[in-house]
Short mmCIF file of N, CA and C in Angstrom, two decimals:
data_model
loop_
_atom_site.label_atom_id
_atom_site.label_comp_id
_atom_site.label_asym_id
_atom_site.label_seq_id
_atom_site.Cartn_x
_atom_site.Cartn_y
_atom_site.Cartn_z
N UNK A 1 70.80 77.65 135.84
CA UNK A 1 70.02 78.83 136.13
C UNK A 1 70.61 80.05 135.45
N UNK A 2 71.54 80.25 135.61
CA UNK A 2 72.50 81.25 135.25
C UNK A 2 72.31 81.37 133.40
N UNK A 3 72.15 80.21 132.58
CA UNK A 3 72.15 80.46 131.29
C UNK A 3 70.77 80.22 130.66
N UNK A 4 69.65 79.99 132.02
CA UNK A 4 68.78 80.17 131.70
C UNK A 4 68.08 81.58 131.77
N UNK A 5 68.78 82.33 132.33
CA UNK A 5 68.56 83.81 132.68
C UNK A 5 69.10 84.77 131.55
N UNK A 6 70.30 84.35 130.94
CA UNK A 6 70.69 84.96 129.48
C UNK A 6 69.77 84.95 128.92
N UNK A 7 69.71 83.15 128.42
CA UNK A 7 68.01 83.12 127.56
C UNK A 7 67.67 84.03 127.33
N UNK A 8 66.94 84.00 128.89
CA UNK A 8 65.21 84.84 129.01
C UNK A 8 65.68 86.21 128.55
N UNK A 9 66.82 87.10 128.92
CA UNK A 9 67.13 88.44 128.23
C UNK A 9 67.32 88.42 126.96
N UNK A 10 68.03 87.43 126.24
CA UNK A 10 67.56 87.45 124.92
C UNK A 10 66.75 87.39 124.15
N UNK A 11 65.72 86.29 124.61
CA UNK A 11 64.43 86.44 124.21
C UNK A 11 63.71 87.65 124.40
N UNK A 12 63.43 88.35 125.59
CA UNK A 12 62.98 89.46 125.64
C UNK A 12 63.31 90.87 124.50
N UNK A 13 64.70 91.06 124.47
CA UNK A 13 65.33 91.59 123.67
C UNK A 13 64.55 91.66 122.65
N UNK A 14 65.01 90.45 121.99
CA UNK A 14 64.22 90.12 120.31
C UNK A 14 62.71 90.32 120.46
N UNK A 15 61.88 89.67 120.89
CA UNK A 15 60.97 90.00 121.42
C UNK A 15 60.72 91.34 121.29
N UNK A 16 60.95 92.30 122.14
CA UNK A 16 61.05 93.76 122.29
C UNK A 16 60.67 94.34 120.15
N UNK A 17 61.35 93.45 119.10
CA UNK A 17 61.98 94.36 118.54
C UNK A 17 60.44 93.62 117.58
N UNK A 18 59.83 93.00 117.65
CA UNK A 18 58.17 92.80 116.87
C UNK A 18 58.06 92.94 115.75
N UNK A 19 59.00 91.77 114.78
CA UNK A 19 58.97 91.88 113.60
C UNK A 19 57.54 91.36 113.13
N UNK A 20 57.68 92.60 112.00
CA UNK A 20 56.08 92.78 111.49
C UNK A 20 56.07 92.55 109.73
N UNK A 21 57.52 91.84 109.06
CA UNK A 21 57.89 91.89 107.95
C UNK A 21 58.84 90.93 107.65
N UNK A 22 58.97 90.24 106.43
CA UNK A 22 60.52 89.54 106.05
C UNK A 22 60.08 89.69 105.25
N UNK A 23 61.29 90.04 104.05
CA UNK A 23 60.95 89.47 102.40
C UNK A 23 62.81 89.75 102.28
N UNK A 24 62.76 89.06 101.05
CA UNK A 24 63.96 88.74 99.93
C UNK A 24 64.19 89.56 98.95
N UNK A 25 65.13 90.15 98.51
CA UNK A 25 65.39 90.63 97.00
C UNK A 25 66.59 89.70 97.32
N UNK A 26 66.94 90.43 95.12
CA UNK A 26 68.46 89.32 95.28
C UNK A 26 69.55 88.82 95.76
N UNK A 27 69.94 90.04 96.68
CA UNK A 27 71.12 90.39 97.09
C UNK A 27 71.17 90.28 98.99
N UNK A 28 69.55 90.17 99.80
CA UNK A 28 69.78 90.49 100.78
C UNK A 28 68.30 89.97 101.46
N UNK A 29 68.22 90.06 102.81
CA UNK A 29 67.19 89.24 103.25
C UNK A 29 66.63 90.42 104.19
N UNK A 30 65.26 91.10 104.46
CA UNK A 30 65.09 92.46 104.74
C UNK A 30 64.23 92.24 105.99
N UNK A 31 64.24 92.89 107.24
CA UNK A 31 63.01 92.66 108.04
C UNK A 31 62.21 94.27 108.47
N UNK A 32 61.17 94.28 109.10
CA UNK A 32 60.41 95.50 109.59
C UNK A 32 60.06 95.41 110.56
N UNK A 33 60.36 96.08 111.36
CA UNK A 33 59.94 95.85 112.86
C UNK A 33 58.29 96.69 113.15
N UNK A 34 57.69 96.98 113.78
CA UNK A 34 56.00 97.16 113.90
C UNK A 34 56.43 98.65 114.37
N UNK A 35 57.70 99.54 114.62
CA UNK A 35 57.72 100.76 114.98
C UNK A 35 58.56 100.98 113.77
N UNK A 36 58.87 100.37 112.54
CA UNK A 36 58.94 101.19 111.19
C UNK A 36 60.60 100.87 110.80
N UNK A 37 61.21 100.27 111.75
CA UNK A 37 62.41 100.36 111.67
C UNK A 37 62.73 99.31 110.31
N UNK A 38 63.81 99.32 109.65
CA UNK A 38 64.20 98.18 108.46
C UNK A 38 65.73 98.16 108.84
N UNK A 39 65.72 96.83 108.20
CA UNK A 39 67.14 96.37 108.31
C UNK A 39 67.63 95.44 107.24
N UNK A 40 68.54 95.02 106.77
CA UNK A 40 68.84 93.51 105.57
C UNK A 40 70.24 93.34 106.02
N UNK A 41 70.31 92.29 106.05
CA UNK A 41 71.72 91.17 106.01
C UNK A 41 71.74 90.89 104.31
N UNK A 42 73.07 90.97 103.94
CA UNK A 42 73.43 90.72 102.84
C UNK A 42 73.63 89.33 102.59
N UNK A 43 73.61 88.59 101.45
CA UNK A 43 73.59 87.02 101.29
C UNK A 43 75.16 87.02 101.32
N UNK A 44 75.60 87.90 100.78
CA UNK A 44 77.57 87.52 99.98
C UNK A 44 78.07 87.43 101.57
N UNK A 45 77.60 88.23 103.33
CA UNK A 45 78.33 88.16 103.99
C UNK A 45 77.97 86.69 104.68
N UNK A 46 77.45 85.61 104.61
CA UNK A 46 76.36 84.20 104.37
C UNK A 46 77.06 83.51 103.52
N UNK A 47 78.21 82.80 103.56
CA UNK A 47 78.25 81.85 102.50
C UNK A 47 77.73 80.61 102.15
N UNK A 48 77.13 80.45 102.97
CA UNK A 48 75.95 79.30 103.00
C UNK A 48 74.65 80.25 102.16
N UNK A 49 73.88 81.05 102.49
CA UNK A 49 73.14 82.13 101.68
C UNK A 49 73.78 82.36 100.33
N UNK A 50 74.99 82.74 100.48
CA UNK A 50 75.59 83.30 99.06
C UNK A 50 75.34 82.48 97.99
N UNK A 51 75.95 81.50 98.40
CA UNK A 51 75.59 79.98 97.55
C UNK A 51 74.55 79.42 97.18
N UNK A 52 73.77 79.73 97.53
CA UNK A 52 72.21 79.04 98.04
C UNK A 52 71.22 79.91 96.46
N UNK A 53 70.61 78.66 95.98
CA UNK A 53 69.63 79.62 94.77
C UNK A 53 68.68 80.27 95.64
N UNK A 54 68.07 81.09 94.80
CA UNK A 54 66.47 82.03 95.31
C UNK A 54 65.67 80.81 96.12
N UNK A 55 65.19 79.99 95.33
CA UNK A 55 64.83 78.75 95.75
C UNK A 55 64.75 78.47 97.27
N UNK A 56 65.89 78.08 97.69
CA UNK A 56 66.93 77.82 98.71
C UNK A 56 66.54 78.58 99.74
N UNK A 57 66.79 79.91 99.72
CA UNK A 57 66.42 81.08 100.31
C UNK A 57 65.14 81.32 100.53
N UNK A 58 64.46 81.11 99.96
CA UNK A 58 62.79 81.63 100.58
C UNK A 58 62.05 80.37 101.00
N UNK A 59 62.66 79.21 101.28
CA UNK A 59 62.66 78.50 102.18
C UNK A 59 62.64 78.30 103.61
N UNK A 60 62.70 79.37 104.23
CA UNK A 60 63.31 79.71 105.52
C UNK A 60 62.10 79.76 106.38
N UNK A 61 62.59 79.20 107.86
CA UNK A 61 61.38 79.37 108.92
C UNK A 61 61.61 80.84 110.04
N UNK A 62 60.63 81.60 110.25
CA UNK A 62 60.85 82.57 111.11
C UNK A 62 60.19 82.08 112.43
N UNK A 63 60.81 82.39 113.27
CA UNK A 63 60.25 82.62 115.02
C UNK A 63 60.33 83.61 115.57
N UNK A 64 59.99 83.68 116.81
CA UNK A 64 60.37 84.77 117.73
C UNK A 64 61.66 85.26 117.69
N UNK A 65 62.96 84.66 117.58
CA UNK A 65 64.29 84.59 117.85
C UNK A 65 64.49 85.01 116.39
N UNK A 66 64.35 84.42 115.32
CA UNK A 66 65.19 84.64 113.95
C UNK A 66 64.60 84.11 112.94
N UNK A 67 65.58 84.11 112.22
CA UNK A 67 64.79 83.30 110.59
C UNK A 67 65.92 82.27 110.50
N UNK A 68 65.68 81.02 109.81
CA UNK A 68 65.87 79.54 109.74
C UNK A 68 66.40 78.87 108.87
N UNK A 69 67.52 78.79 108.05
CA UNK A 69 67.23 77.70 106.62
C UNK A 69 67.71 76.42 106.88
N UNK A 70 66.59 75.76 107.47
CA UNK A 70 67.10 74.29 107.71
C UNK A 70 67.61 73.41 106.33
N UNK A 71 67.36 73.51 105.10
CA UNK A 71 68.38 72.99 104.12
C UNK A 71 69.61 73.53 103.87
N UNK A 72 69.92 74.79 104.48
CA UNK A 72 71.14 75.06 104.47
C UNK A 72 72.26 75.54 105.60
N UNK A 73 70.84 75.32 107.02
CA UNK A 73 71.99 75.09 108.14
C UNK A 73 72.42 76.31 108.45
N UNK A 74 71.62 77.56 108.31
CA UNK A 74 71.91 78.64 108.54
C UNK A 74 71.13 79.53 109.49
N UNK A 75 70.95 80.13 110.56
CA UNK A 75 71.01 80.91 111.12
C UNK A 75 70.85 82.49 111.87
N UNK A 76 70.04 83.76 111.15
CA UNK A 76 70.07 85.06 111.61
C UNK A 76 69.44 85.16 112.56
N UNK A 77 69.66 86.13 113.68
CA UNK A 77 68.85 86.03 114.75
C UNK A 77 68.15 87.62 114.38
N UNK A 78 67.44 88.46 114.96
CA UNK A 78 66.76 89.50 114.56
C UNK A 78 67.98 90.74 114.98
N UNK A 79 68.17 90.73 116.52
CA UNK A 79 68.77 91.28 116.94
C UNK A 79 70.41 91.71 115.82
N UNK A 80 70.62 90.65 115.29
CA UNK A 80 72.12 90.88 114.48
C UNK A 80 72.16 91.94 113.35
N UNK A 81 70.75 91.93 112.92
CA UNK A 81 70.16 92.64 111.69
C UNK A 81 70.48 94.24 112.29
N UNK A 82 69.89 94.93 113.67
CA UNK A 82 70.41 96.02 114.17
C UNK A 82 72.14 96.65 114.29
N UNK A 83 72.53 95.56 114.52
CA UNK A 83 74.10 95.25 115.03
C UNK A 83 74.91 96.09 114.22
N UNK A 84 75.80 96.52 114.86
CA UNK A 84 76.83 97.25 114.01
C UNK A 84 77.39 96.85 113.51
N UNK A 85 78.09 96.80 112.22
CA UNK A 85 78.44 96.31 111.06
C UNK A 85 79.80 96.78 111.14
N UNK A 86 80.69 95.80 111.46
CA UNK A 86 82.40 96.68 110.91
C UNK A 86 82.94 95.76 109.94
N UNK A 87 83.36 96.08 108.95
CA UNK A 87 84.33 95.41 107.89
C UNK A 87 85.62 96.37 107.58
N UNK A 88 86.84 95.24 106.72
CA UNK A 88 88.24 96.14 106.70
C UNK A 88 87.49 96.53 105.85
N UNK A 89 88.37 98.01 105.23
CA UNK A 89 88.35 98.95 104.38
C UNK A 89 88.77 98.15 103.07
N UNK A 90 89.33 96.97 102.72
CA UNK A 90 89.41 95.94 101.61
C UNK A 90 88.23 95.64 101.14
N UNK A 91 87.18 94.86 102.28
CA UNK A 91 86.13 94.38 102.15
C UNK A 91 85.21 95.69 101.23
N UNK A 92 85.36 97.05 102.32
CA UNK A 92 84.14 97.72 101.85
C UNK A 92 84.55 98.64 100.29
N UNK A 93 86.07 98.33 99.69
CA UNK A 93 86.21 98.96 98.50
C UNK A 93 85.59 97.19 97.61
N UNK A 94 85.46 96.24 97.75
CA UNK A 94 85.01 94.90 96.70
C UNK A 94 83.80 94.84 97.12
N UNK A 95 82.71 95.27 97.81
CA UNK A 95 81.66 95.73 98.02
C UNK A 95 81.08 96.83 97.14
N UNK A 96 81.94 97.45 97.23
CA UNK A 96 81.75 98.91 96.39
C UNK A 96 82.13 98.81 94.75
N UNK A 97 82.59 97.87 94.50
CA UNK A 97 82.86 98.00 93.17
C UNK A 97 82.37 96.51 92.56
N UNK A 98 81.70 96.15 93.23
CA UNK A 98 81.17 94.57 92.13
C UNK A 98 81.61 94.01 90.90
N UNK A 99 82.11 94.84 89.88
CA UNK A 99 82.76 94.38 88.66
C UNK A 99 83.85 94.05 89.35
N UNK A 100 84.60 93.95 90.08
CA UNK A 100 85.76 93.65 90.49
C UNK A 100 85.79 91.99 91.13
N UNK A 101 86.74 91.18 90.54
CA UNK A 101 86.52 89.70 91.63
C UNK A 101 87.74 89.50 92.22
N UNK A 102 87.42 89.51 93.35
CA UNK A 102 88.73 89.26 94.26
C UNK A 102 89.46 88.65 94.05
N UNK A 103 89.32 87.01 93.60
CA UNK A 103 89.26 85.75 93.29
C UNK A 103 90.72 85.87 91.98
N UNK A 104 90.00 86.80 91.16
CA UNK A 104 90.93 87.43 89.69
C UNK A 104 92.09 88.39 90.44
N UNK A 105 91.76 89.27 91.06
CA UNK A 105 92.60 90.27 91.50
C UNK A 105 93.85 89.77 92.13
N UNK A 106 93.49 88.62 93.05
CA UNK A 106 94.30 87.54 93.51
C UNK A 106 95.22 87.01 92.59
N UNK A 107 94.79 86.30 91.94
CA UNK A 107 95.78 85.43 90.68
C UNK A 107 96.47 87.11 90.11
N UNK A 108 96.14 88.15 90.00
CA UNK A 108 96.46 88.79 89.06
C UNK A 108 97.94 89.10 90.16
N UNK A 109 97.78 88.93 91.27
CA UNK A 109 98.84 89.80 92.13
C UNK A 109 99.76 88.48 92.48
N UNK A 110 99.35 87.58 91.88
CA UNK A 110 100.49 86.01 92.20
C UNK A 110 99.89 86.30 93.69
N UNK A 111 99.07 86.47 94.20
CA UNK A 111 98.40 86.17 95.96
C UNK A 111 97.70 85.23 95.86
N UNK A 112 97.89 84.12 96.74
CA UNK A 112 97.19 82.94 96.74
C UNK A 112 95.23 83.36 97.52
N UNK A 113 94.78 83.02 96.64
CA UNK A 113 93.38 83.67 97.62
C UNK A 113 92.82 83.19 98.58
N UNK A 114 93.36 82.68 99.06
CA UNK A 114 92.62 82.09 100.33
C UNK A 114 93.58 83.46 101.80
N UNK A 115 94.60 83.71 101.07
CA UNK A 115 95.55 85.07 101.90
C UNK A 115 95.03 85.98 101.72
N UNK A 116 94.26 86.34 100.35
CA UNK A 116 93.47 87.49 100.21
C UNK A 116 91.88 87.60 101.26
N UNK A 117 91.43 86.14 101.19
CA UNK A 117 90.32 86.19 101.62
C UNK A 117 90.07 86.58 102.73
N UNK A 118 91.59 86.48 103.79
CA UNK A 118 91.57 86.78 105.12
C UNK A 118 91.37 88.56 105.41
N UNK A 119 91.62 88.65 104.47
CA UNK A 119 91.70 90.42 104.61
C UNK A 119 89.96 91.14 104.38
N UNK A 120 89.71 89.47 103.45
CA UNK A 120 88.21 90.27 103.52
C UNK A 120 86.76 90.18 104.37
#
């Protein structure tokens, strides 16, 4: 009973928020809610998405709750798209500078990247 009562507030929640939109550009997956609001999840923070061709990606099933990519096992719920967003200050300077690859920056600093990756 008890986690059937979460449920139902979650559902309601999402619900509440009456998406009236999805679409794709390259970089990010966008929704509209029916009172004007927009939002996008980025693919790079998705590594299942990140990876994934265009293809791949506009594949996806929407419901009440979220959007779907059952070939790739992935997941957004609507509500997350509002959500506050915190990343380290690492993350949001290799965000900010795209010519930059972590991956390189790594080898360049003798840092094994998988130590770097934690930071991001």
């Amino acid at each position: 009973m008890y986690a059937h009562t979460i449920r139902q507030t979650t559902i309601n929640k999402m619900d509440m928020l009456h998406i009236e939109k999805i679409w794709l550009t390259d970089d990010a997956i966008w929704i509209r809610t029916a009172d004007g609001r927009e939002a996008a999840e980025r693919f790079v923070d998705y590594p299942r998405l990140a990876r994934a061709t265009a293809d791949e990606r506009a594949r996806y099933l929407a419901d009440g709750a979220g959007i779907h990519w059952p070939e790739l096992d992935e997941d957004l719920c609507y509500e997350g798209f509002f959500a506050p967003k915190t990343h380290s200050p690492l993350y949001d300077f290799f965000m900010a500078h795209p010519e930059l690859d972590a991956s390189a920056v790594a080898r360049r600093m003798k840092m094994p990247q998988s130590l770097l990756a934690q930071y991001l």
